[in-house]
Coordinates of C-alpha atoms and ligand atoms in Angstrom, one line a residue:
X187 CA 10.5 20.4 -20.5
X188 CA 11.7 18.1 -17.7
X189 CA 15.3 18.9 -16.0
X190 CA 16.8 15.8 -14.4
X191 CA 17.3 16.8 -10.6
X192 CA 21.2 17.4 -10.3
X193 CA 21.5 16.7 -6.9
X194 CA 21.9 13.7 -5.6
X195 CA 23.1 11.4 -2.8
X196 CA 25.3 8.4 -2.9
X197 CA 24.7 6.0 -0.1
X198 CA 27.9 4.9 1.2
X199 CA 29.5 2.7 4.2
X200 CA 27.2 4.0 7.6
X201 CA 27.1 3.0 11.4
X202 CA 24.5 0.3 10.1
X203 CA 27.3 -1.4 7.9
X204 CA 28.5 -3.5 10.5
X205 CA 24.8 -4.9 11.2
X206 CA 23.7 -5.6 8.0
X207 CA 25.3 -8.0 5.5
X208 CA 26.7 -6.3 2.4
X209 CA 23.5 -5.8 0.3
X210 CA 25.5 -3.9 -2.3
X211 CA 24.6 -6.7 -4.8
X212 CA 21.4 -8.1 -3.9
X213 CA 18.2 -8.0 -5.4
X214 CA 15.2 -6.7 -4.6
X215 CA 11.3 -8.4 -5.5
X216 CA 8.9 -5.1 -4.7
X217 CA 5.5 -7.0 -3.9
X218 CA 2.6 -4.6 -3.6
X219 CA -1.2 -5.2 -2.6
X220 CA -4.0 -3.0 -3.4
X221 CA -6.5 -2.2 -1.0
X222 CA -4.9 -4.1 2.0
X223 CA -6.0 -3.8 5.8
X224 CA -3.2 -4.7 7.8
X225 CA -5.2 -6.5 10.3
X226 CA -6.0 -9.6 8.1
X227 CA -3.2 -11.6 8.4
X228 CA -2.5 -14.1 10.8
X229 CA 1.1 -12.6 11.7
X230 CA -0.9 -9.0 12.3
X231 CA -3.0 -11.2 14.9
X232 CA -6.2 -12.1 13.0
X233 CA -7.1 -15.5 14.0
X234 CA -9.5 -16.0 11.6
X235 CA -8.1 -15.1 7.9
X236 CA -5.7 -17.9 7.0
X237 CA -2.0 -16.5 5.0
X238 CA 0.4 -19.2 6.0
X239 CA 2.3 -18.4 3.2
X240 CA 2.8 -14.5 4.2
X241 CA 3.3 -15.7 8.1
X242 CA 5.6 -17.9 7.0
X243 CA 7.5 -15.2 5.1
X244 CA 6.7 -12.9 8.1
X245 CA 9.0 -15.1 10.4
X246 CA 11.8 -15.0 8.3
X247 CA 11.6 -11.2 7.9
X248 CA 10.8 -8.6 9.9
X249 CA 7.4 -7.3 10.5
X250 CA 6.3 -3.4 10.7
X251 CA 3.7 -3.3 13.1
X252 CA 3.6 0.0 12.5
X253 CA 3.6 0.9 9.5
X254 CA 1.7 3.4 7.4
X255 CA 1.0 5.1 4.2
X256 CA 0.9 9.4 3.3
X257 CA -1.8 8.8 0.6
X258 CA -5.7 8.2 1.2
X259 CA -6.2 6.1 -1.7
X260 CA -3.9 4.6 -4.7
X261 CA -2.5 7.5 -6.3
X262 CA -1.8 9.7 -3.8
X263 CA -0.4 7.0 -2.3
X264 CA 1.9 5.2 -4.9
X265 CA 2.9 9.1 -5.9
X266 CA 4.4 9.4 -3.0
X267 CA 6.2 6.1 -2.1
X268 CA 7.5 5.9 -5.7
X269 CA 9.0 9.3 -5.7
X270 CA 10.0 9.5 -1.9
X271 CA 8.2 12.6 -1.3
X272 CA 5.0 13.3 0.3
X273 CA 1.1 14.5 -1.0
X274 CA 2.2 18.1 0.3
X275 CA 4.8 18.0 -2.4
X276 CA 3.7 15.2 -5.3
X277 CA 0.0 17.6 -5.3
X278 CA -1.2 14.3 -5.7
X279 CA -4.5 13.9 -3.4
X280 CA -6.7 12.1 -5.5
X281 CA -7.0 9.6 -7.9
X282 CA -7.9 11.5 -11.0
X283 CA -4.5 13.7 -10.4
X284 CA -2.3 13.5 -13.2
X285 CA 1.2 12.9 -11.3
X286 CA 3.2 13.7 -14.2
X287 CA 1.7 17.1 -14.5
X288 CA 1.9 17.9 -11.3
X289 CA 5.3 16.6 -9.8
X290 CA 7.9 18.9 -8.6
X291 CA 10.6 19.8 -12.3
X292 CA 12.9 17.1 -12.4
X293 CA 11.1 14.4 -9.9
X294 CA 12.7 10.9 -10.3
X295 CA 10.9 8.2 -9.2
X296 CA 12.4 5.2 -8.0
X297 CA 12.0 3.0 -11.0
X298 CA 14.3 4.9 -12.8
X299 CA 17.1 5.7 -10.1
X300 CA 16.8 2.1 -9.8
X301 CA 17.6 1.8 -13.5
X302 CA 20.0 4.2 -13.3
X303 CA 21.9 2.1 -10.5
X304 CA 22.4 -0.8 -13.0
X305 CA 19.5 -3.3 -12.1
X306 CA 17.7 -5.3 -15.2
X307 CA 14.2 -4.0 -14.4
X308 CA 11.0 -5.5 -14.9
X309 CA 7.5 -5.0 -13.7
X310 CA 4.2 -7.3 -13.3
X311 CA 0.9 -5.3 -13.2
X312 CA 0.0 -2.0 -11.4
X313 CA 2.6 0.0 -9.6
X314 CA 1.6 3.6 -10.3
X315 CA -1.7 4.0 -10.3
X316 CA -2.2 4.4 -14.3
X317 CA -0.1 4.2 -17.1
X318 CA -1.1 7.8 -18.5
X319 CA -0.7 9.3 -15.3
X320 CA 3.2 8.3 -15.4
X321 CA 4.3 7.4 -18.8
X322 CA 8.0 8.0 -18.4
X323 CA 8.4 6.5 -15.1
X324 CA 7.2 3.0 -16.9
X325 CA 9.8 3.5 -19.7
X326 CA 12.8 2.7 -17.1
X327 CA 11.5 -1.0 -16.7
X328 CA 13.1 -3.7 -19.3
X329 CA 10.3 -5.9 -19.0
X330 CA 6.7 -4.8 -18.6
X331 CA 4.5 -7.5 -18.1
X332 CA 0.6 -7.4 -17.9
X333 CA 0.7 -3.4 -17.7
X334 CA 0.0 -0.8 -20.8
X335 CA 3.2 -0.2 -22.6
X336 CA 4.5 3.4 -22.6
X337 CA 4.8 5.2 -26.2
X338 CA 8.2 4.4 -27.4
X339 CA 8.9 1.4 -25.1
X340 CA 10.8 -1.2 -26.8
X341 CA 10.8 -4.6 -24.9
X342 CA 10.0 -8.4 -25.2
X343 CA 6.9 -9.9 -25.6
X344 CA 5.7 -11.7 -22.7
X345 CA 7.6 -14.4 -20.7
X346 CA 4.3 -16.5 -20.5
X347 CA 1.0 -16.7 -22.4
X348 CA -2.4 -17.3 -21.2
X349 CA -5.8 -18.0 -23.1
X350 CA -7.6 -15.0 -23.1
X351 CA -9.7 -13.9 -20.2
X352 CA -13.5 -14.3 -20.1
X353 CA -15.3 -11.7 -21.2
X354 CA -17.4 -9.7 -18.7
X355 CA -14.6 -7.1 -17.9
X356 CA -14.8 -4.2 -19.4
X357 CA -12.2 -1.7 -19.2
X358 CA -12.7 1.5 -16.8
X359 CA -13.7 5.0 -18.6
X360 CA -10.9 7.1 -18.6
X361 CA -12.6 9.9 -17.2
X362 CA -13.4 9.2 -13.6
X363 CA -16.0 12.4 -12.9
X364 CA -18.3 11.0 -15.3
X365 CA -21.8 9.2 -15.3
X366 CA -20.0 6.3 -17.2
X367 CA -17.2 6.0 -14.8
X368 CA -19.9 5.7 -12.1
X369 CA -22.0 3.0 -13.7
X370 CA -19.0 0.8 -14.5
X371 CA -17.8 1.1 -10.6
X372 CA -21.4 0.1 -9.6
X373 CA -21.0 -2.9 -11.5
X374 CA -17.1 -4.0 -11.3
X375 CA -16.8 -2.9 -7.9
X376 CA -19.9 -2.8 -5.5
X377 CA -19.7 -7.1 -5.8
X378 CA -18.1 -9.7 -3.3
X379 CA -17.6 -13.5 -3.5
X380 CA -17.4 -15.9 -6.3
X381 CA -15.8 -14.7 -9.0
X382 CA -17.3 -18.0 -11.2
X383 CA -12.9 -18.4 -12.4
X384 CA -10.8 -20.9 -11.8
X385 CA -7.6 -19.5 -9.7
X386 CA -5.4 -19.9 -13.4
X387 CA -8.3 -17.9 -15.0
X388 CA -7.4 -14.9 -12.6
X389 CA -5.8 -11.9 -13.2
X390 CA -3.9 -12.1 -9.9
X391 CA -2.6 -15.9 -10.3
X392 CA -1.3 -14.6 -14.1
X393 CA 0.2 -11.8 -12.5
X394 CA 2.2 -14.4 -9.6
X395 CA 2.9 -17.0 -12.0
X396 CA 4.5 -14.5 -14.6
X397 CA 6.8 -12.9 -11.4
X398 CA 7.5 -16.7 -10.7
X399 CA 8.8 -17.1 -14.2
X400 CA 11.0 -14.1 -14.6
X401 CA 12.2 -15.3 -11.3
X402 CA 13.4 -18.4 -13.3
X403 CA 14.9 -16.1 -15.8
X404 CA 16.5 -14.1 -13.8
X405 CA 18.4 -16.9 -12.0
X406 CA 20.0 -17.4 -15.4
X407 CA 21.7 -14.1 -15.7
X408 CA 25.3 -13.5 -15.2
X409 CA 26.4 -13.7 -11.9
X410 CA 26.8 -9.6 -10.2
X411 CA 23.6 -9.1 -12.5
X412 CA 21.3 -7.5 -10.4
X413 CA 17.3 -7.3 -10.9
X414 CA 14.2 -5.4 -9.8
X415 CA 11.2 -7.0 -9.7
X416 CA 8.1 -5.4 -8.5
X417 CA 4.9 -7.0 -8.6
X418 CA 0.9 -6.5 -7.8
X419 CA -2.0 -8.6 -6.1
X420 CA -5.3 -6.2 -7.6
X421 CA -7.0 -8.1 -4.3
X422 CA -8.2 -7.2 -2.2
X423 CA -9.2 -4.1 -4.0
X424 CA -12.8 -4.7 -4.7
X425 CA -14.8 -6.4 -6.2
X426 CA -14.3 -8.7 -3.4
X427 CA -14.6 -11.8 -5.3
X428 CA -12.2 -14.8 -6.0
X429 CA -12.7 -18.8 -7.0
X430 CA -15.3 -20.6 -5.4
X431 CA -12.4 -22.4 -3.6
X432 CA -11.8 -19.9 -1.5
X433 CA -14.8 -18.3 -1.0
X434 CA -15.8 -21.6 1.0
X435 CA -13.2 -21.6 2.9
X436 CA -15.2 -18.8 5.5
X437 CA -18.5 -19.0 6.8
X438 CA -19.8 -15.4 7.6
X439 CA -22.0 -16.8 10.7
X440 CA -18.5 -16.8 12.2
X441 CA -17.3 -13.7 11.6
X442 CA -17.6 -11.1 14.0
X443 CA -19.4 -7.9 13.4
X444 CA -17.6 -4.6 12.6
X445 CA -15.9 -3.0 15.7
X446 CA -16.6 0.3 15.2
X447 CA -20.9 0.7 14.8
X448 CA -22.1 2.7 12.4
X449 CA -23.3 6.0 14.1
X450 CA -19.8 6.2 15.8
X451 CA -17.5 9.4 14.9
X452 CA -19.6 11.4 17.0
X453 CA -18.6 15.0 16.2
X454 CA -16.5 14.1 13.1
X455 CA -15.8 16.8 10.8
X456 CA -14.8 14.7 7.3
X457 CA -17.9 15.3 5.2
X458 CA -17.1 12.4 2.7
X459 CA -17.3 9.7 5.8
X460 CA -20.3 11.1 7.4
X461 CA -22.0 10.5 3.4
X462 CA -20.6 6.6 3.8
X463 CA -23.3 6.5 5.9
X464 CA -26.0 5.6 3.2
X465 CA -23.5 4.9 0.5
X466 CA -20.2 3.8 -0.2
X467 CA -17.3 4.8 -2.5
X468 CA -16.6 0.9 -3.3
X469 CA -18.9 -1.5 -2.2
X470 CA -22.5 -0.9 -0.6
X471 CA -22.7 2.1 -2.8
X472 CA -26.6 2.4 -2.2
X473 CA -27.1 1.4 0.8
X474 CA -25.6 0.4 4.1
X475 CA -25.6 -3.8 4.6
X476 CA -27.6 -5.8 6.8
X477 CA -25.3 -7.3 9.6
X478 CA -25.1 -10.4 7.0
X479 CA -24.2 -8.7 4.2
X480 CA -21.3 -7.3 6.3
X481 CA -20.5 -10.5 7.5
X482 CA -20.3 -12.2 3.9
X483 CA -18.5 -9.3 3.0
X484 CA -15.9 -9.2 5.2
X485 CA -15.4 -13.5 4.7
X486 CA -15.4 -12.3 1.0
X487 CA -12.4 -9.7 1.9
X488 CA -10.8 -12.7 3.7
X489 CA -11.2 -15.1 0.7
X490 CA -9.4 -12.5 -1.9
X491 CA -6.6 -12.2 1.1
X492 CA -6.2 -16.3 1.2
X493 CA -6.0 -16.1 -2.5
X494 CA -2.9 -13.3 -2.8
X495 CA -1.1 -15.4 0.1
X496 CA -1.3 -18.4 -2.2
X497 CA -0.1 -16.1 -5.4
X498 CA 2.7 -14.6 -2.5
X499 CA 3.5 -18.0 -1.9
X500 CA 4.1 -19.2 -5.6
X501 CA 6.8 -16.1 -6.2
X502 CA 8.5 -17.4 -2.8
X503 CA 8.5 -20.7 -3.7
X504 CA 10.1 -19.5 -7.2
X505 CA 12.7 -17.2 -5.2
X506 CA 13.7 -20.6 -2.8
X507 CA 13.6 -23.1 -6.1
X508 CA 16.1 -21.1 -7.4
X509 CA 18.7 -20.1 -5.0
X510 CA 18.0 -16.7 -5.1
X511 CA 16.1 -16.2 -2.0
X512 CA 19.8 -15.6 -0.4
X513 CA 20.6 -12.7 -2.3
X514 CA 17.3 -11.2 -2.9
X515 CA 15.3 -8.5 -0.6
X516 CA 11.6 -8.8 -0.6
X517 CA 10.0 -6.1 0.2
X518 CA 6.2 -7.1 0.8
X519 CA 3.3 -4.3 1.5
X520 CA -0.1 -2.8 0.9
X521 CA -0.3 0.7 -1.1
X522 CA -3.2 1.9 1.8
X523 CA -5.8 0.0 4.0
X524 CA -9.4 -0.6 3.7
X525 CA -12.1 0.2 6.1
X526 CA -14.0 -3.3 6.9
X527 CA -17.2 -2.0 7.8
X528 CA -16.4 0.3 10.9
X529 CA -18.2 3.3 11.0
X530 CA -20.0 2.3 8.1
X531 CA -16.8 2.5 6.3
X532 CA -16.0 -0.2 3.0
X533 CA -13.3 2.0 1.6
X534 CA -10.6 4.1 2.2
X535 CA -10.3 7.7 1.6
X536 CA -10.2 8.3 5.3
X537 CA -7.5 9.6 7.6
X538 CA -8.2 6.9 10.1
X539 CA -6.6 3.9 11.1
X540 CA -8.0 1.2 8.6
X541 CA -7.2 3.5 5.5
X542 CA -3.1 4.6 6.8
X543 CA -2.1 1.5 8.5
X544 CA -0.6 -0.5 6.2
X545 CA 1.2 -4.3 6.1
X546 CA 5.2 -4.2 5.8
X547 CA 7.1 -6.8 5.8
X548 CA 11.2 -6.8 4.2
X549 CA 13.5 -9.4 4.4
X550 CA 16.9 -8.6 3.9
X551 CA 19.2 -12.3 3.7
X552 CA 20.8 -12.2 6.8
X553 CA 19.8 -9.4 8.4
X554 CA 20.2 -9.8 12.3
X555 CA 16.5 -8.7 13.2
X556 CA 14.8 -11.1 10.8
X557 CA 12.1 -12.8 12.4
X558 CA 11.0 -10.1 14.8
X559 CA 8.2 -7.2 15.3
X560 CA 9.5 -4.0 15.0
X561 CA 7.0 -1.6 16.5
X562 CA 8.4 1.7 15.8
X563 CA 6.9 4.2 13.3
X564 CA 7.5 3.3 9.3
X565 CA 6.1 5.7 6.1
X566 CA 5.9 4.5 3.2
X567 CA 7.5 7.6 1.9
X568 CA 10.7 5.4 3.8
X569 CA 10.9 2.7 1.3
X570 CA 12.7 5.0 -1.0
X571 CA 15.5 6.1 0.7
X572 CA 15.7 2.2 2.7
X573 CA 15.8 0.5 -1.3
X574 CA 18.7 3.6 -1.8
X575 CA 20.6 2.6 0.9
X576 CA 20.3 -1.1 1.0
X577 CA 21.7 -0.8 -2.8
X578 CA 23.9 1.5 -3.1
X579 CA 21.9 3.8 -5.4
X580 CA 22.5 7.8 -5.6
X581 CA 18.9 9.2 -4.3
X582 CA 18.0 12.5 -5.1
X583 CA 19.0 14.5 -2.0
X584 CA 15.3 16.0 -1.5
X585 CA 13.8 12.6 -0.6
X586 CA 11.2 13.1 2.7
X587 CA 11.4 10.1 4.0
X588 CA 14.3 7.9 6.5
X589 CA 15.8 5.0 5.4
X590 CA 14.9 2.3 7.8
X591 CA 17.4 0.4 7.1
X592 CA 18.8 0.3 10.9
X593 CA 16.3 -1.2 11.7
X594 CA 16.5 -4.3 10.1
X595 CA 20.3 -4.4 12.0
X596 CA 18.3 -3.4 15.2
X597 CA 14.3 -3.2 15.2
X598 CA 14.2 -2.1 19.1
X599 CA 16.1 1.2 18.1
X600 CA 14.3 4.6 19.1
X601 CA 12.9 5.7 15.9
X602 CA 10.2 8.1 14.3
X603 CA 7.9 10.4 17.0
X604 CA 4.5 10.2 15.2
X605 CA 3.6 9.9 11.3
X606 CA 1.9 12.2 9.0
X607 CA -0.5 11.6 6.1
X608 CA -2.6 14.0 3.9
X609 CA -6.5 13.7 2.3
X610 CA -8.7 14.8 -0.5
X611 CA -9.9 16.0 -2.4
X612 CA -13.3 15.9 -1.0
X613 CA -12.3 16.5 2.4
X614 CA -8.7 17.9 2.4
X615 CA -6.6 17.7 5.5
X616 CA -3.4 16.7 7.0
X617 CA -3.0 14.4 10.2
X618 CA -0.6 13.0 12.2
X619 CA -0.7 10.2 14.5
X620 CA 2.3 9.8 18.0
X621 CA 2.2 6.8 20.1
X622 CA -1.3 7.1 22.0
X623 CA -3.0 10.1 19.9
X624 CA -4.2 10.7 16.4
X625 CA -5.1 14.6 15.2
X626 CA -6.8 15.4 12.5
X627 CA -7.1 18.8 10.7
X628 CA -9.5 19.6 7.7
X629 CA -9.2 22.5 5.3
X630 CA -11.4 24.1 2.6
X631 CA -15.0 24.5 2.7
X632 CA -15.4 22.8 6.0
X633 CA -12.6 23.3 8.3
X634 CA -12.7 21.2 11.6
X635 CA -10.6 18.5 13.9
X636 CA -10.6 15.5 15.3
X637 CA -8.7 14.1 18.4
X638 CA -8.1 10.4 19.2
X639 CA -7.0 8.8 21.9
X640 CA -6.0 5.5 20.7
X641 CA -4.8 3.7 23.9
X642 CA -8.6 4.4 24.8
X643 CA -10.6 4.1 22.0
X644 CA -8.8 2.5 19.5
X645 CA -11.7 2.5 16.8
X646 CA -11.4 6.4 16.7
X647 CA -15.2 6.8 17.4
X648 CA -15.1 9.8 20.0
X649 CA -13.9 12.9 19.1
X650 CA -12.1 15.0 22.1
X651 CA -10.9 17.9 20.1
X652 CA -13.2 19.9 22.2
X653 CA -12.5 18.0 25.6
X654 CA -11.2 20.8 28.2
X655 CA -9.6 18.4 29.9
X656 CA -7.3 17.5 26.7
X657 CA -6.3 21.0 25.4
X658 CA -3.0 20.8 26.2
X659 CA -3.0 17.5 24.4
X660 CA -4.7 19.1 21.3
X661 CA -2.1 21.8 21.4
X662 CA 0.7 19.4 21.6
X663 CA -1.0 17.5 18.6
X664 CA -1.2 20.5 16.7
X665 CA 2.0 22.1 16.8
X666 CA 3.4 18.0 16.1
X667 CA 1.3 18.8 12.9
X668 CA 2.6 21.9 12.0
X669 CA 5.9 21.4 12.7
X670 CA 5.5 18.3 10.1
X671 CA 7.7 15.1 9.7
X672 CA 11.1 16.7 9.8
X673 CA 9.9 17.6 13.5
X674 CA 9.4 13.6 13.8
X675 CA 12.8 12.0 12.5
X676 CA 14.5 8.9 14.4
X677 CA 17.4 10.6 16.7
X678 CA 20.9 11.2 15.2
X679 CA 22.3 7.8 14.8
Ligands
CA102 CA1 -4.9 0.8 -3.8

């Protein structure tokens, strides 16, 4: 039996009031992308991967530069930024785990304190990570649109149809330990390039254009109606593979290598990555590629990037058609990263860089720091308590993340020390990354740590934990760790 949590907290009139516009009665479009490295876009600095449609965005909002997730992969991940607490409390640390069953009593996540708050709701695609792993949560939406409808939800039908899809796709086994679950990954995942669709044939394109139309709709309803609208991009969660189109657009002889070789991570306790070695979780799953393979990889990763900047852009263009692009906050960012090829690496499930770094970017009408960088520290356990305060909603009072809301009045503020994230199951840990280092702790069977200096060696491929010469450092780092995020929160405002 579920108790709703009693105590909450009503965001009211702060020192951040006279920065910000009144938000009170915006909207809010919730775009997230699966499987994103933050360093593909051409406002993150890549010079190769084209998004003119997100940097466009990007320069009317304001970018996180640093930015980054508490989950390893999707559902520890998406348990924790939908619920505002973090993998030490959801229990959530793999994919498999059931986050209903293993919540905190009384959890809310946001979709239904966003309900609660009197939005119209509606949702395109995946937000948790599956419906049976949070079948109330999905009940608080009005609309549900190209997602698995929870038992006893009572909504329309859908605001567009589309022939039906090719056939070729067959749906995941439910049961993710097993020899069937395994096969089907080897063949719906371990691919990259064309995907033999046209771009309205994709899943991804249905999913932009069916956010574009509730858009539309949305711009009918009565004026002080507020909506919701979050929305997914499956790319560029593998298989890497989109239209032809875009596919051509990169040719792999131009793409540099991956950074970080192969036998890097000297002295690197994680088990799981050291096994990424021969195979993969996602992609290369036998083997490790030739230095083309990577290559045609990595232009396939950029193609299925080009492709969600052109969906972005279609739900941007709907938002600016309409009008409502004044009074609507778009919230734009990946659930975790994806490892590109360093160390051997074409997943996540790590606790380096390419896994927790994630892209952010929010645009809030009018907000006086739109169209900067802001370089300080963001979780994604933040966008919580930020979507509370920007709307006025009563938050339960146990969130663990900060609203960063100041910071879209003021993105030069001093803010967050370091950020934490958690990992498993097969190698459980907890990290936490400051300014220059990044420490590592792993649990369980095979206990170890890692130490990073990241102003140095940016690519994480030198462990110093043992260093003499950095003890003091690795002491500091530790007690960071232990002392955990509330040891880490932006000064008293
Ligand atoms: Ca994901």
């Amino acid at each position: 039996m579920r108790f709703t949590f009693c105590l909450l907290m009503l965001w009211g009139t702060s020192a951040r009031a006279a920065e910000l516009p009144d938000t009170s009665r915006m909207n809010v479009l919730f775009i997230n992308i699966e499987d994103c490295n933050a360093g593909v876009f051409g406002c993150y600095g890549n010079a190769i991967c084209r998004t003119p449609n997100i940097d466009r965005f990007a320069r009317s909002a304001v970018l996180f530069d640093s930015a980054y997730c508490q989950g390893i992969s999707c559902n520890p991940s998406r348990s924790s930024f939908l619920t505002g607490l973090r993998p030490t409390t959801t229990n959530v640390y793999s994919n498999s785990d059931v986050m209903d069953d293993l919540l905190p009593t009384g959890t809310l996540t946001l979709p239904e304190v966003v309900k609660a708050g009197g939005f119209t709701t509606a949702n395109v695609g995946k937000l948790f990570h599956r419906l049976e792993y949070a079948d109330r949560p999905m009940l608080a939406f009005d609309r549900l649109e190209m997602h698995d409808k929870p038992e006893g939800w009572k909504g329309p039908g859908p605001i567009l149809n589309f022939p039906p899809k090719r056939p070729g796709w067959e749906k995941a086994p439910a049961d993710q330990k097993s020899p069937e679950f395994r096969e089907w990954k080897r063949k719906h995942s371990d691919r990259y390039g064309d995907s033999g669709l046209n771009r309205e044939e994709e899943y991804d394109y249905r999913m932009a254009a069916t956010a574009a139309a509730l858009l539309r709709d949305f711009a009918k309803q009565p004026a002080g109606q507020r909506f919701f609208l979050s929305v997914s991009q499956s790319k560029p969660h593998t298989p890497l593979i989109s239209p032809k189109k875009y596919v051509d657009i990169y040719d792999p002889t131009k793409i540099p290598p991956p950074a970080a070789p192969v036998d890097s991570l000297v002295n690197f306790p994680a088990h799981s990555l050291k096994r990424a070695r021969g195979g993969n979780p996602d992609l290369f799953r036998d083997a490790q590629p030739s230095l083309q393979q990577a290559r045609e990889a990595i232009a396939a990763y950029y193609a299925c990037v080009t492709f969600v900047d052109e969906n972005v852009g279609m739900m941007l263009d709907a938002l600016e058609e309409t009008g409502l692009d004044r009074n609507t906050i778009v919230i734009f960012f990946g659930d975790h990263g994806f490892h590109l090829g360093d160390h051997g690496f074409w997943s996540k499930y790590s606790m380096l860089e390419a896994t927790r770094r994630v892209p952010l970017i929010v645009r809030v009408p009018g907000a006086p720091a739109n169209g900067q960088v802001c370089r300080q520290f963001i979780e994604l356990v933040d966008l919580f308590p930020t979507i509370g305060e920007l709307a006025g909603l009563a938050v339960p009072a146990n969130l663990e993340g900060t609203s960063f809301a100041p910071l879209l009045g003021d993105a030069n503020r001093t803010w967050k020390r370091a950020v934490f994230m958690s990992g498993g199951p097969a190698d459980r840990g907890h990290s936490v990354r400051n300014r220059r280092y990044s420490y590592l702790e792993y649990e369980g069977n095979r206990p170890g740590a890692a130490l990073f200096d990241l102003e140095r060696d940016p690519w994480e491929t030198r462990n110093l934990v043992d260093d003499p010469q950095l003890a003091d450092v690795r002491n500091e780092m530790a007690a960071l760790l232990k002392a955990g995020w509330r040891g880490a929160l932006p000064p008293a405002q």
